[in-house]
Short mmCIF file of C-alpha atoms in Angstrom, two decimals:
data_model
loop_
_atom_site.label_atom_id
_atom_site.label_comp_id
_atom_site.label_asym_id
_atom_site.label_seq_id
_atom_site.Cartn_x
_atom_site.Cartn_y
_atom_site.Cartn_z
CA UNK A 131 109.75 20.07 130.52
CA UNK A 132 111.12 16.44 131.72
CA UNK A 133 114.63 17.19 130.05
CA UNK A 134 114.04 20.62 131.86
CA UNK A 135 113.45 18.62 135.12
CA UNK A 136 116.54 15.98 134.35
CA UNK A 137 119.07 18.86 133.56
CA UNK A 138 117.98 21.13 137.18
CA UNK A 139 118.37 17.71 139.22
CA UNK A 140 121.64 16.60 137.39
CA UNK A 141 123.00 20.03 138.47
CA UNK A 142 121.60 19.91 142.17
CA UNK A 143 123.81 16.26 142.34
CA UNK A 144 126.98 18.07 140.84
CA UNK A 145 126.51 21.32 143.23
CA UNK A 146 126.05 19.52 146.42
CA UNK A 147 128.39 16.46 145.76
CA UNK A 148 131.18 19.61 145.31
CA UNK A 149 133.74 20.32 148.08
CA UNK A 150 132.84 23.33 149.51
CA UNK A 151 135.09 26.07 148.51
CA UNK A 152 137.70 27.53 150.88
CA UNK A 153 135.60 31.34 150.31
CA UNK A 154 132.37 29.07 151.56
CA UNK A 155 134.46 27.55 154.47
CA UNK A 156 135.81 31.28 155.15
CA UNK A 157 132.63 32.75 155.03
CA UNK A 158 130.61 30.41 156.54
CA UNK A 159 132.12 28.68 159.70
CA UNK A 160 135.05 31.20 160.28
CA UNK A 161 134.63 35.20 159.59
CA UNK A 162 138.56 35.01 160.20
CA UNK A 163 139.93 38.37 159.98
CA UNK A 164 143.16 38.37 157.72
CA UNK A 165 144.80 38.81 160.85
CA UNK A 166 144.04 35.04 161.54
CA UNK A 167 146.49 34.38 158.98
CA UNK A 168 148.49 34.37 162.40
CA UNK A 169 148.85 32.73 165.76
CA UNK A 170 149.77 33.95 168.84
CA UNK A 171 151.18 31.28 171.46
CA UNK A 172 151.76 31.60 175.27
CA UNK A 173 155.09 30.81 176.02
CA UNK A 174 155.60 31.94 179.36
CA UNK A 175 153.61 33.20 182.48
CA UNK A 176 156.36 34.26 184.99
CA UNK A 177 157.46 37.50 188.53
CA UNK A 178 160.57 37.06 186.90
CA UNK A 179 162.66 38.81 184.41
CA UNK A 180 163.00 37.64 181.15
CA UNK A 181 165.95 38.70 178.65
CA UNK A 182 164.89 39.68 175.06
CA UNK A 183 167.73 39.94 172.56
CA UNK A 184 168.08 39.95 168.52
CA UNK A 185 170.94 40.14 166.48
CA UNK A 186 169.08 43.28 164.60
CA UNK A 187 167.79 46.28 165.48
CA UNK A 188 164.51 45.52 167.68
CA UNK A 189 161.27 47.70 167.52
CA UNK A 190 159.58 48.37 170.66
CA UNK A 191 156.20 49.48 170.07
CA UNK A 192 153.20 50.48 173.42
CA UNK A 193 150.58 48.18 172.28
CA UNK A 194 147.85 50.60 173.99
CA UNK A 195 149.07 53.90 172.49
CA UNK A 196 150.59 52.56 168.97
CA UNK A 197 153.84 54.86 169.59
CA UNK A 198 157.21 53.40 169.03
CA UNK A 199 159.04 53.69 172.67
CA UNK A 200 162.64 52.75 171.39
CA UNK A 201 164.42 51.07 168.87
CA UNK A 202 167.73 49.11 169.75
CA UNK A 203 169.84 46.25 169.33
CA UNK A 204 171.53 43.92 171.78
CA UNK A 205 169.39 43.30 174.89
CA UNK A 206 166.45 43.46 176.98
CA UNK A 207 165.69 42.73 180.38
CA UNK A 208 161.91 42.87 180.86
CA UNK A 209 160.07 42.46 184.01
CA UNK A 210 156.93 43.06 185.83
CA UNK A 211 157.61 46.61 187.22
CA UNK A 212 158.64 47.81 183.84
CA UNK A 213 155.75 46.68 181.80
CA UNK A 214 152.76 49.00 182.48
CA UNK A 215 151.00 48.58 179.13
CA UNK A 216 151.48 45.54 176.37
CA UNK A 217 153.87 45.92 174.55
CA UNK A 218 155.56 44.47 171.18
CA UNK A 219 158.84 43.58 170.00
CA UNK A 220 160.00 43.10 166.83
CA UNK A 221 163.32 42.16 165.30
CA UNK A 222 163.69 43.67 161.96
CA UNK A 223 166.23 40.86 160.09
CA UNK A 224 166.85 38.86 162.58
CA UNK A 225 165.05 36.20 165.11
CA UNK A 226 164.03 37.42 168.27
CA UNK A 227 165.15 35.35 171.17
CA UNK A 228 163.35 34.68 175.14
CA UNK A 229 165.62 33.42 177.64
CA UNK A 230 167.86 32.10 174.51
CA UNK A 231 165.34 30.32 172.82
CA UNK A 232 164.55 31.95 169.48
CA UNK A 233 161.20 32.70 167.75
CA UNK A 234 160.08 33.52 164.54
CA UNK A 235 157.71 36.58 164.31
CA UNK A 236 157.54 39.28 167.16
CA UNK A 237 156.89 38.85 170.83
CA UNK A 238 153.72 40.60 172.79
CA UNK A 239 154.31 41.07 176.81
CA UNK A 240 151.69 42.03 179.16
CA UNK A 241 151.39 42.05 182.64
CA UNK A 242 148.71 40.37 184.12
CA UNK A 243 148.00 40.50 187.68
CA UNK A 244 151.91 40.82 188.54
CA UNK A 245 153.07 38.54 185.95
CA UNK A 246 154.71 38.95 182.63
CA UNK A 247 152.89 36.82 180.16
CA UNK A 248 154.83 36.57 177.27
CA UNK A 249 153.19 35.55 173.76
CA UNK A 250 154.91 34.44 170.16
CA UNK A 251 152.71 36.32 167.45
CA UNK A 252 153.68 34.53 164.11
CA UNK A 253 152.29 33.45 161.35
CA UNK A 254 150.37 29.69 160.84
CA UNK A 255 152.67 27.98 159.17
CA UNK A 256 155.97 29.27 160.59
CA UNK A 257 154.14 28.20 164.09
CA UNK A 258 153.73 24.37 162.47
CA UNK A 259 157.67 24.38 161.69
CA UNK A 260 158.19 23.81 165.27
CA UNK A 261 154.88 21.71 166.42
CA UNK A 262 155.48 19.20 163.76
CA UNK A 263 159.51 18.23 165.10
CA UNK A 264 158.64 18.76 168.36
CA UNK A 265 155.53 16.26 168.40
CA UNK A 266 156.99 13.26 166.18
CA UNK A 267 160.82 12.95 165.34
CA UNK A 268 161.68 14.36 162.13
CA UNK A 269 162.96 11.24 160.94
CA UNK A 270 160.07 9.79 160.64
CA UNK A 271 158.95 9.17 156.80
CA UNK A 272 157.86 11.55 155.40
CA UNK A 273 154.47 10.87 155.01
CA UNK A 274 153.51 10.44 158.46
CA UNK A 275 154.84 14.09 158.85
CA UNK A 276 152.60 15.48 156.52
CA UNK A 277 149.72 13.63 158.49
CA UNK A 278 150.99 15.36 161.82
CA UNK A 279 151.28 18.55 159.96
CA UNK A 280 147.98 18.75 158.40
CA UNK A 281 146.25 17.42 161.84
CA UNK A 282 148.56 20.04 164.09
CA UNK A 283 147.14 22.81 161.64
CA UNK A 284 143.25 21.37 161.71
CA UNK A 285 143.80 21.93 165.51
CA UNK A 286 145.20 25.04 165.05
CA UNK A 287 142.25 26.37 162.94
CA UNK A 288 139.45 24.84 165.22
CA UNK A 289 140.68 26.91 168.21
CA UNK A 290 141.44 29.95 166.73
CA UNK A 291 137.32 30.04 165.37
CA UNK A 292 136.73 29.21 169.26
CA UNK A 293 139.12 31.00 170.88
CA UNK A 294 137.74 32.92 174.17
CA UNK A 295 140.89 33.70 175.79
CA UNK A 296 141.88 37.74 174.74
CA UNK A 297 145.56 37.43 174.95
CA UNK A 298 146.42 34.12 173.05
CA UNK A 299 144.89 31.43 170.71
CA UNK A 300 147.06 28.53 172.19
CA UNK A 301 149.71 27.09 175.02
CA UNK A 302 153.12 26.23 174.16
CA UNK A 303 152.54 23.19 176.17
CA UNK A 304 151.22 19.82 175.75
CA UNK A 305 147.72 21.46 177.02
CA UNK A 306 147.28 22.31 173.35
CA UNK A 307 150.59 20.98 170.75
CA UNK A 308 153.66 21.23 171.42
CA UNK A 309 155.75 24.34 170.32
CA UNK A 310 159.69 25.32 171.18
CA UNK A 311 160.77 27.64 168.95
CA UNK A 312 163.32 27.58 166.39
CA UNK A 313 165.68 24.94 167.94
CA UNK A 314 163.58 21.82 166.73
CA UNK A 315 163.00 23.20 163.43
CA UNK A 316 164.25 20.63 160.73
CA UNK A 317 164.38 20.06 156.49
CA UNK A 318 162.00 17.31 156.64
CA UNK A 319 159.38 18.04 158.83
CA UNK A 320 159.60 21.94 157.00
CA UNK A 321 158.81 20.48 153.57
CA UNK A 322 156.07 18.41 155.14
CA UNK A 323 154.62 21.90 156.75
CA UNK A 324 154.89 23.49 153.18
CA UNK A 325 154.18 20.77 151.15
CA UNK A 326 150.64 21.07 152.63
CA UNK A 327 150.56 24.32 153.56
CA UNK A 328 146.55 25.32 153.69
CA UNK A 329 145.16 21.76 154.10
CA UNK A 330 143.02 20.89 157.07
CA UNK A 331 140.56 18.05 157.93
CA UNK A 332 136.76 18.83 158.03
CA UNK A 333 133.64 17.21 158.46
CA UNK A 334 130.47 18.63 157.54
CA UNK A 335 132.73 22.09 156.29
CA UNK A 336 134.07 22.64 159.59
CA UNK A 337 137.66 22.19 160.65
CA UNK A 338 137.77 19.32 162.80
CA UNK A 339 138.75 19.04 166.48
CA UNK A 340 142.10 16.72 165.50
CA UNK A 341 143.07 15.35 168.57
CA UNK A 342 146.52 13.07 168.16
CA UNK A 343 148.23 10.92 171.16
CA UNK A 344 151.60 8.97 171.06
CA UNK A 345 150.09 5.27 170.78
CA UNK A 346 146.91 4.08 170.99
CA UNK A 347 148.34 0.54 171.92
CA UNK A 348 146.11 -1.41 169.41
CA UNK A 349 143.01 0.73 169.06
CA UNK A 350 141.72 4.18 169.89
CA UNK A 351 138.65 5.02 171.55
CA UNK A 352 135.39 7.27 171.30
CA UNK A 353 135.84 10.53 172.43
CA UNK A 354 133.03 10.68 174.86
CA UNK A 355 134.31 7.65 177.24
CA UNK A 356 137.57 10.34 177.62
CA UNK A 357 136.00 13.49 178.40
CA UNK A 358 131.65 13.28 179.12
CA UNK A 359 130.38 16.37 177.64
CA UNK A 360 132.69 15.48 174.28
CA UNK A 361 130.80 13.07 171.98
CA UNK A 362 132.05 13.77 168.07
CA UNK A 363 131.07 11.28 165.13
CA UNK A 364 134.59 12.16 163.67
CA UNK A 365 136.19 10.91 166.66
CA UNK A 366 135.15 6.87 166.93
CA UNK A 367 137.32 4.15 168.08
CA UNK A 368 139.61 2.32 165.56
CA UNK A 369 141.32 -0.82 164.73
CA UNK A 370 145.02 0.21 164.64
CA UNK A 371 147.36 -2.84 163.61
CA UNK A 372 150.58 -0.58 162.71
CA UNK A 373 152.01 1.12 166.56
CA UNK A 374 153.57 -1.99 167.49
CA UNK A 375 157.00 -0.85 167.27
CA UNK A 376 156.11 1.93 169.41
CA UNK A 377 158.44 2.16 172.41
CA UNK A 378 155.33 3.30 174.30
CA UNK A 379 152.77 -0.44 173.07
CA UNK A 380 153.39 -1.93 176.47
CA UNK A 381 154.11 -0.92 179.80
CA UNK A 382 153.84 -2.77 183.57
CA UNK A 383 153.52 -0.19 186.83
CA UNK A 384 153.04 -0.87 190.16
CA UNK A 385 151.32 1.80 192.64
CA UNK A 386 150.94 1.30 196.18
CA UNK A 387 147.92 2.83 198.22
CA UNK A 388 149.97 5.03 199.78
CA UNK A 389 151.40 5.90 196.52
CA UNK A 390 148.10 6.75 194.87
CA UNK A 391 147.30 8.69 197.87
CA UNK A 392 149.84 10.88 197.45
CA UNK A 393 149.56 11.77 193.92
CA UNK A 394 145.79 12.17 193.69
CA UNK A 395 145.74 14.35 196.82
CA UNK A 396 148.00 16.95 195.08
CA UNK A 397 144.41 17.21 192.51
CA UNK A 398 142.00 15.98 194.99
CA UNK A 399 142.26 17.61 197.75
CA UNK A 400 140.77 15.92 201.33
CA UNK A 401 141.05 12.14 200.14
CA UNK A 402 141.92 9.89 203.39
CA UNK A 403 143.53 6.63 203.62
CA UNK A 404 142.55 4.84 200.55
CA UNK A 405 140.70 1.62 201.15
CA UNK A 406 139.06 0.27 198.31
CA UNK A 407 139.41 1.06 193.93
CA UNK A 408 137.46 0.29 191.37
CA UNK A 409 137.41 0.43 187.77
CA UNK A 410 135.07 1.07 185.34
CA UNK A 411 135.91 -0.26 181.50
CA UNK A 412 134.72 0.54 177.79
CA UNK A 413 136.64 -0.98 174.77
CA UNK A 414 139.57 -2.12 177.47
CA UNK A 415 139.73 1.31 178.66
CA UNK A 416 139.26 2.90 181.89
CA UNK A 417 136.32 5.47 182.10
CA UNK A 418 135.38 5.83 185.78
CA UNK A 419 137.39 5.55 188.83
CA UNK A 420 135.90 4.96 192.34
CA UNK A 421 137.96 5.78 195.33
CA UNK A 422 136.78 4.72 198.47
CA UNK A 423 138.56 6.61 201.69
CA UNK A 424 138.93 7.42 205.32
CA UNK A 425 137.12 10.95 204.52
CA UNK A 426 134.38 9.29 202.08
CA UNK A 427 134.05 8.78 198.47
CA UNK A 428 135.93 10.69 195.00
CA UNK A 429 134.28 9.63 191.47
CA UNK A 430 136.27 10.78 188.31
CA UNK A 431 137.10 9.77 185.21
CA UNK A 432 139.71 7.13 183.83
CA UNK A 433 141.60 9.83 181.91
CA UNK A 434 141.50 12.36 185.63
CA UNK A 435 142.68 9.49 187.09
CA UNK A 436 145.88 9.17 184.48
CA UNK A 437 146.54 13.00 184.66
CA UNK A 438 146.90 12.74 188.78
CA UNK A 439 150.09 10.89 188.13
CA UNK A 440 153.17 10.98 186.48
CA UNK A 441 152.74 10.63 182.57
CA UNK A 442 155.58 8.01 183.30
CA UNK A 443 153.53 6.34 185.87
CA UNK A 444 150.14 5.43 184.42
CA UNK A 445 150.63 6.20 180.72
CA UNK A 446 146.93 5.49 179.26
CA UNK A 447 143.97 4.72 180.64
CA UNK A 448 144.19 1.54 178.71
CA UNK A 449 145.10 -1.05 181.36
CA UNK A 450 144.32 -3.64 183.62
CA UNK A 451 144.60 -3.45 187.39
CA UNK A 452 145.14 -6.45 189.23
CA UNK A 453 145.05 -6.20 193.12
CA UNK A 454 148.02 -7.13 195.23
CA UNK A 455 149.67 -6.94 199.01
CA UNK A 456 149.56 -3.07 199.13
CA UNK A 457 148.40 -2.03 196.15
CA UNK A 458 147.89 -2.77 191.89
CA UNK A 459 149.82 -3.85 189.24
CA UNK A 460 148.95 -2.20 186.53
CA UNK A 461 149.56 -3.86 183.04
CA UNK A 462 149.02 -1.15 180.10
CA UNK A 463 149.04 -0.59 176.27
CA UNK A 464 149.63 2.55 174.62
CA UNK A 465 150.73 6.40 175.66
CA UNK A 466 148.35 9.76 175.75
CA UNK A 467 144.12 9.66 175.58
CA UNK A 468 144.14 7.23 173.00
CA UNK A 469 141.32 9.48 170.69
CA UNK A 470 141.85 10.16 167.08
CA UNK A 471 145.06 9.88 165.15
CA UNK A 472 147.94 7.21 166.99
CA UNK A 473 151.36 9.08 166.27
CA UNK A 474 153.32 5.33 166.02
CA UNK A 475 150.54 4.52 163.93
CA UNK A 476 150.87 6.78 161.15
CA UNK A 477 154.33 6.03 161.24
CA UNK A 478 153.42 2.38 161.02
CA UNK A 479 151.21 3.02 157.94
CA UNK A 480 153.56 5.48 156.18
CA UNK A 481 156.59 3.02 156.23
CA UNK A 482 153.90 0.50 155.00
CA UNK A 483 153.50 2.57 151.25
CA UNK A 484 150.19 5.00 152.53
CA UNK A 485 150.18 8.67 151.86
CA UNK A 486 149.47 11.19 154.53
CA UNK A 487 145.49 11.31 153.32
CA UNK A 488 144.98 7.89 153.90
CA UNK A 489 146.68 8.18 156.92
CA UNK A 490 144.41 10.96 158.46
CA UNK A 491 141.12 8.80 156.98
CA UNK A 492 142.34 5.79 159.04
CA UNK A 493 142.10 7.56 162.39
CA UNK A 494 139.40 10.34 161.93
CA UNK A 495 136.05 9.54 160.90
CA UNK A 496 133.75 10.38 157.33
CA UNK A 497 136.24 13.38 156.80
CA UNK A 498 137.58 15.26 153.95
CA UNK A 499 140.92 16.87 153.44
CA UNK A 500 140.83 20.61 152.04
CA UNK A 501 142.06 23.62 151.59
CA UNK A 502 141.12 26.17 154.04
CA UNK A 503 142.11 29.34 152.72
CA UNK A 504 144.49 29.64 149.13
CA UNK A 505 144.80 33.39 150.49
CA UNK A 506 146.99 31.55 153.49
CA UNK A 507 150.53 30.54 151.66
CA UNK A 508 153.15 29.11 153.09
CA UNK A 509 156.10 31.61 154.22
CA UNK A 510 158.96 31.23 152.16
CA UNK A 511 160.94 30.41 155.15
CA UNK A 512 165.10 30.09 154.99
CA UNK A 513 165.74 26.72 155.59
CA UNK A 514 167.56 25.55 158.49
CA UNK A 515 170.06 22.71 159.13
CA UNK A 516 168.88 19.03 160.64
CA UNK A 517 169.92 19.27 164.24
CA UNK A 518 168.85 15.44 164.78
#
């Protein structure tokens, strides 16, 4: 009975010291249809027209009904008055193009209230070709691409199993990762998408919430002192020693009163002549901003306070203020929120001999690197030329 006992309690420590398998992961946490293999982007929200064109035939299908409405090849002009239900587009051999940028996969327009919203259905990793040059510069080593790529896709993943909004999973915009299409689609940062295709980061078996920002300007920060209701133990503040090269690791600003006046009022709407500021710190950061005024009193937070101005203007909240004549100087470190993995900084450690794993471990806390899904492959995509 006691080797009976030794064997069941040696096999308990193999089965739960285990990675989870990508079936568990699928099963457990995500009940992802296989039509999650895909993606579907906003690109545009616009009264205006929009011109659609493909060098082959293109497929025009009434999303509502399922009927084909017309096949044919050249060009489109689409706007509000002639889009009653969705619809899709497809190209059959060719890219499909919006306004001359082209896209991989097909394009789904609705109208909305008046407005053509146009979204980019395509699949994961086709969508990563494009996020992955167009957040770091291709030629970057190659290491630190694979880090961006795996942490784009871990974003990817944890909004898609989240996702509330019917018509998309994600913004082309900076509001969720960057995406433009085929244009910034290069060799190196493609073989870092493929070369990884499938892995994500994930703490207790769930696809983390992989925020990334520019430079952290010597250290990142907790999540919870950026946004209040946010407060993940994957997302702690860390030592970073490798951004310095970063054009972004130091920056000087000065902002009158009047000047902060007018570009919180365009958020905040009622705020009088400004008469007193303070700041609230954690870690070196700013937190809490009080604005005392003509018409009474605002209280926000440090990173509010950075998005009311120009990302050129105040470019982290990580920065001290130092009162002059008419206004402050402000004296700052870093670019973007300054949580989880500092852009400059993988590029710091990758040219210093660490592999994109280590990398990703550095920033984001008591993770693991997986695969999500071996069902999801990378698409054996034609490779394009470096335009860099």
């Amino acid at each position: 009975m006691k080797r009976w006992g030794v064997l069941i309690i040696c096999f308990l420590a193999v089965f739960f010291s285990c990675t989870p398998s990508s079936k568990y992961l699928l099963k457990k946490n995500y009940k992802l249809s296989i039509d999650k293999e895909y993606i579907r982007v906003l690109l545009l929200k616009t009264v205006d027209s929009v011109e659609i064109k493909s060098d082959s035939e293109m497929k025009i299908t009434d999303k509502k009904t399922g009927k084909i409405v017309s096949e044919k090849k050249d060009r489109l002009m689409m706007n509000p008055d002639n889009v009653n239900n969705p619809i899709f587009l497809e190209s059959k051999n060719a890219q499909i193009s919006l306004n001359g940028n082209s896209y991989r996969g097909m394009l789904e327009i609705h109208n909305v209230m008046g407005k053509l919203w146009v979204i980019n259905k395509l699949r994961i990793d086709e969508y990563l070709l494009s996020v992955v040059p167009a957040e770091i510069p291709s030629s970057w080593n190659i290491e630190a691409l694979k880090a961006q790529a795996v942490a784009a896709r871990t974003y990817t993943y944890y909004h898609l199993a989240r996702n509330k909004q019917a018509l998309y999973d994600l913004d082309s915009s900076n509001k969720s990762q960057m995406y433009r299409g085929i244009a910034v689609e290069n060799n190196a940062s493609s073989d870092a998408v493929l070369k990884t295709s499938g892995e994500v980061i994930t703490f207790n078996n769930d696809p983390i919430l992989s925020y990334f920002h520019s430079t952290c300007g010597g250290k990142t920060i907790d999540d919870k002192y950026v946004w209040k209701k946010s407060d993940l133990e994957y997302l702690k503040s860390k030592k970073c020693d490798f951004c310095k090269e970063s054009t972004k690791y130091s920056w000087e600003t000065h902002l009158s009163l009047s000047d902060m006046k007018k570009y919180l009022s365009k958020k905040f709407h009622g705020i009088g002549k400004i008469k007193k500021i303070s700041f609230n710190k954690e870690s070196g950061r700013i937190t809490d901003v009080t604005i005392i005024h003509s018409n009474g009193m605002l209280n926000i937070t440090g990173n509010d306070f950075r998005l009311a101005f120009p990302e050129t203007v105040i470019r982290s909240t990580f920065f001290n203020a130092k009162k002059n004549k008419d206004g402050f100087l402000l004296s700052g470190k870093g670019w973007g929120h300054g949580v989880g993995m500092c852009q400059w900084g993988a590029k710091g450690m990758a040219e210093k001999g660490y592999n994109y794993k280590s990398i990703l471990k550095n920033y984001y806390s008591n993770i693991e690197i997986i695969k999500i899904n071996d069902k999801i492959v990378a698409t054996k995509v034609k490779k394009t030329e470096s335009i860099q």
